[in-house]
Amino acid sequence: MSITCESCTAPSDLFLCERCVAELRATLRSLAFGPMVAGRPTTGLLDALDDVVTRQTCLGGGGGHRKRGDELPDLFEPDAADSTADKDMLTRQGQASGLLREARNTLTTIVRDVLESRGVEIRRAFKVVDRDMAGPLLPGWRRAGNDWQPTLPEIANWLAVHVHSLACDESAGQWKREADGLVKKIEKVIDRPPAPRFCGQ
């Protein structure tokens, strides 16, 4: 039985066609891992976003020239004015902080929906056992405390590995749109704005 793809309306056996499945896998992997540069993997979009929040990367455009007596900016200044500021008034750091919350909500909701529909516990899905468990572990498993939570790159990577499980769900088209929108928003925040150039009169 053939149905239409929830994303591009092409004929498909699942709720996403093979092309859209490949695109969703690439999108989720870009959140977890960056491209290979000089034979080494780089950080993914989520880690780059976290670097913006913690000010470990310089985006430029905010410093400018300071005169003697000017106040130095705070280490963490998510808002430009106050908590009731417009979204356009948020600094890059504030936008990145909001996007990290949105990414965690989006990705954990997808994982929870996939695992609950199949009756699988999250610790089992991520191959984690209690730290107190005695004996050897199966390959790929690890020990963790009771307060263990998967990191955002781990969640994105797990979703990329199990992308066909997402394609079997009726919400696959919505999840793909959410992941694509999330990547576009993150790239807009972490990419440096183009330098102004003189184009004539």
Short mmCIF file of C-alpha atoms in Angstrom, two decimals:
data_model
loop_
_atom_site.label_atom_id
_atom_site.label_comp_id
_atom_site.label_asym_id
_atom_site.label_seq_id
_atom_site.Cartn_x
_atom_site.Cartn_y
_atom_site.Cartn_z
CA MET A 1 0.00 0.00 0.00
CA SER A 2 1.42 3.37 -1.01
CA ILE A 3 0.70 6.58 0.85
CA THR A 4 1.88 10.12 0.25
CA CYS A 5 4.87 11.60 2.03
CA GLU A 6 3.84 13.99 4.83
CA SER A 7 6.60 16.41 3.81
CA CYS A 8 6.75 16.51 0.00
CA THR A 9 3.57 14.56 -0.98
CA ALA A 10 5.58 12.06 -3.07
CA PRO A 11 4.34 8.44 -3.11
CA SER A 12 5.93 6.49 -0.27
CA ASP A 13 5.62 3.31 1.81
CA LEU A 14 6.21 5.25 5.05
CA PHE A 15 4.98 8.64 6.23
CA LEU A 16 8.21 10.12 4.80
CA CYS A 17 9.70 9.22 1.43
CA GLU A 18 13.32 8.04 1.17
CA ARG A 19 14.55 11.47 0.08
CA CYS A 20 12.87 13.19 3.04
CA VAL A 21 14.20 10.49 5.40
CA ALA A 22 17.73 11.21 4.15
CA GLU A 23 17.17 14.96 4.57
CA LEU A 24 15.85 14.49 8.12
CA ARG A 25 18.83 12.28 9.01
CA ALA A 26 21.25 14.93 7.67
CA THR A 27 19.40 17.67 9.57
CA LEU A 28 19.55 15.76 12.87
CA ARG A 29 23.20 14.84 12.36
CA SER A 30 24.06 18.51 11.72
CA LEU A 31 22.60 19.30 15.15
CA ALA A 32 24.86 16.71 16.79
CA PHE A 33 28.03 16.78 14.64
CA GLY A 34 29.71 19.30 12.39
CA PRO A 35 31.53 18.63 9.13
CA MET A 36 34.97 16.98 9.00
CA VAL A 37 37.74 19.59 8.77
CA ALA A 38 41.33 18.43 8.17
CA GLY A 39 40.30 14.88 9.08
CA ARG A 40 38.76 15.88 12.43
CA PRO A 41 35.09 16.23 13.33
CA THR A 42 33.87 19.65 14.36
CA THR A 43 31.15 20.52 16.85
CA GLY A 44 27.53 20.43 15.79
CA LEU A 45 25.03 23.26 15.75
CA LEU A 46 23.82 22.57 19.30
CA ASP A 47 27.35 22.80 20.74
CA ALA A 48 27.99 25.96 18.70
CA LEU A 49 24.76 27.43 20.10
CA ASP A 50 25.90 26.55 23.62
CA ASP A 51 29.20 28.35 22.92
CA VAL A 52 27.24 31.49 22.04
CA VAL A 53 25.27 31.25 25.30
CA THR A 54 28.42 30.86 27.41
CA ARG A 55 30.32 33.46 25.33
CA GLN A 56 33.04 31.07 24.23
CA THR A 57 32.78 32.36 20.68
CA CYS A 58 33.01 35.91 19.40
CA LEU A 59 30.24 36.91 17.01
CA GLY A 60 31.35 40.50 16.63
CA GLY A 61 29.12 43.48 16.11
CA GLY A 62 28.46 44.09 19.79
CA GLY A 63 31.72 45.50 21.14
CA GLY A 64 32.59 48.57 19.17
CA HIS A 65 34.98 51.22 20.45
CA ARG A 66 34.98 51.87 24.17
CA LYS A 67 36.07 55.09 25.78
CA ARG A 68 37.50 55.46 29.24
CA GLY A 69 34.73 55.21 31.83
CA ASP A 70 32.40 53.10 29.68
CA GLU A 71 30.76 50.22 31.49
CA LEU A 72 31.86 46.73 30.48
CA PRO A 73 29.04 44.39 29.41
CA ASP A 74 27.97 41.67 31.80
CA LEU A 75 29.24 38.13 31.22
CA PHE A 76 25.68 36.99 30.66
CA GLU A 77 23.32 39.55 29.19
CA PRO A 78 20.40 37.71 27.60
CA ASP A 79 18.20 40.78 27.25
CA ALA A 80 19.01 44.18 25.85
CA ALA A 81 16.62 46.07 28.09
CA ASP A 82 14.55 44.05 30.54
CA SER A 83 12.53 40.85 30.80
CA THR A 84 9.61 42.39 28.90
CA ALA A 85 11.81 43.24 25.92
CA ASP A 86 10.69 42.41 22.42
CA LYS A 87 12.18 39.36 20.72
CA ASP A 88 13.98 41.71 18.34
CA MET A 89 15.61 43.39 21.34
CA LEU A 90 17.31 40.20 22.58
CA THR A 91 21.06 39.97 22.20
CA ARG A 92 22.62 37.06 20.33
CA GLN A 93 23.24 35.45 23.68
CA GLY A 94 19.60 35.80 24.67
CA GLN A 95 18.41 34.43 21.32
CA ALA A 96 20.78 31.46 21.68
CA SER A 97 19.55 30.78 25.21
CA GLY A 98 15.94 30.74 24.03
CA LEU A 99 16.82 28.49 21.09
CA LEU A 100 18.54 26.00 23.41
CA ARG A 101 15.33 25.75 25.44
CA GLU A 102 13.29 25.34 22.25
CA ALA A 103 15.70 22.66 20.95
CA ARG A 104 15.50 20.72 24.21
CA ASN A 105 11.68 20.89 24.20
CA THR A 106 11.42 19.84 20.55
CA LEU A 107 13.93 16.99 20.62
CA THR A 108 12.87 15.52 23.97
CA THR A 109 9.21 15.60 22.89
CA ILE A 110 10.05 13.66 19.73
CA VAL A 111 12.11 11.08 21.67
CA ARG A 112 9.41 10.71 24.32
CA ASP A 113 6.68 10.20 21.69
CA VAL A 114 8.73 7.58 19.81
CA LEU A 115 9.71 5.66 22.94
CA GLU A 116 6.29 5.78 24.62
CA SER A 117 4.56 4.48 21.50
CA ARG A 118 6.88 1.46 21.59
CA GLY A 119 6.97 0.98 25.37
CA VAL A 120 10.76 1.46 25.67
CA GLU A 121 12.43 3.18 28.64
CA ILE A 122 14.76 6.07 27.85
CA ARG A 123 17.71 4.55 29.74
CA ARG A 124 17.39 1.33 27.77
CA ALA A 125 17.12 3.22 24.47
CA PHE A 126 20.31 5.17 25.21
CA LYS A 127 22.08 2.03 26.58
CA VAL A 128 22.56 3.33 30.12
CA VAL A 129 22.48 1.24 33.32
CA ASP A 130 22.70 2.21 36.99
CA ARG A 131 26.14 2.93 38.34
CA ASP A 132 25.61 0.34 41.10
CA MET A 133 25.05 -2.54 38.68
CA ALA A 134 27.71 -5.20 39.08
CA GLY A 135 29.25 -7.17 36.28
CA PRO A 136 30.42 -6.48 32.74
CA LEU A 137 28.39 -4.44 30.29
CA LEU A 138 27.39 -5.23 26.74
CA PRO A 139 29.37 -3.37 24.05
CA GLY A 140 28.18 0.23 23.71
CA TRP A 141 26.48 0.35 27.14
CA ARG A 142 27.63 2.62 29.97
CA ARG A 143 27.00 3.28 33.65
CA ALA A 144 25.43 6.50 34.95
CA GLY A 145 23.87 7.85 38.13
CA ASN A 146 20.17 8.09 38.89
CA ASP A 147 20.10 11.75 37.82
CA TRP A 148 21.38 10.98 34.31
CA GLN A 149 19.82 12.95 31.45
CA PRO A 150 20.90 12.67 27.81
CA THR A 151 22.59 15.74 26.35
CA LEU A 152 21.07 17.51 23.38
CA PRO A 153 23.71 16.24 20.90
CA GLU A 154 23.12 12.69 22.20
CA ILE A 155 19.38 13.06 21.62
CA ALA A 156 19.89 14.46 18.10
CA ASN A 157 22.33 11.65 17.25
CA TRP A 158 19.93 9.00 18.60
CA LEU A 159 17.12 10.43 16.48
CA ALA A 160 19.40 10.45 13.40
CA VAL A 161 20.29 6.78 13.96
CA HIS A 162 16.63 5.82 14.43
CA VAL A 163 15.24 8.08 11.70
CA HIS A 164 13.22 5.25 10.13
CA SER A 165 11.32 4.88 13.42
CA LEU A 166 10.36 8.54 13.01
CA ALA A 167 9.29 7.93 9.41
CA CYS A 168 6.87 5.20 10.60
CA ASP A 169 4.96 7.66 12.78
CA GLU A 170 2.05 9.81 11.60
CA SER A 171 3.75 12.92 13.05
CA ALA A 172 6.86 12.45 10.87
CA GLY A 173 6.06 15.41 8.60
CA GLN A 174 5.55 17.75 11.55
CA TRP A 175 8.79 16.55 13.19
CA LYS A 176 10.72 17.14 9.96
CA ARG A 177 9.34 20.68 9.68
CA GLU A 178 10.24 21.39 13.32
CA ALA A 179 13.81 20.06 12.87
CA ASP A 180 14.31 22.07 9.65
CA GLY A 181 12.99 25.24 11.29
CA LEU A 182 15.21 24.70 14.32
CA VAL A 183 18.33 24.36 12.16
CA LYS A 184 17.48 27.55 10.23
CA LYS A 185 16.98 29.53 13.45
CA ILE A 186 20.23 28.23 14.96
CA GLU A 187 22.23 29.04 11.82
CA LYS A 188 20.77 32.56 11.81
CA VAL A 189 21.97 33.12 15.40
CA ILE A 190 25.42 31.51 15.26
CA ASP A 191 26.52 32.76 11.81
CA ARG A 192 28.30 36.09 11.74
CA PRO A 193 26.41 38.79 9.86
CA PRO A 194 28.02 39.71 6.54
CA ALA A 195 30.48 42.57 6.78
CA PRO A 196 29.15 45.83 5.31
CA ARG A 197 30.77 46.86 2.06
CA PHE A 198 30.65 50.01 -0.01
CA CYS A 199 28.63 49.52 -3.19
CA GLY A 200 28.74 53.04 -4.55
CA GLN A 201 26.44 56.04 -4.43
#
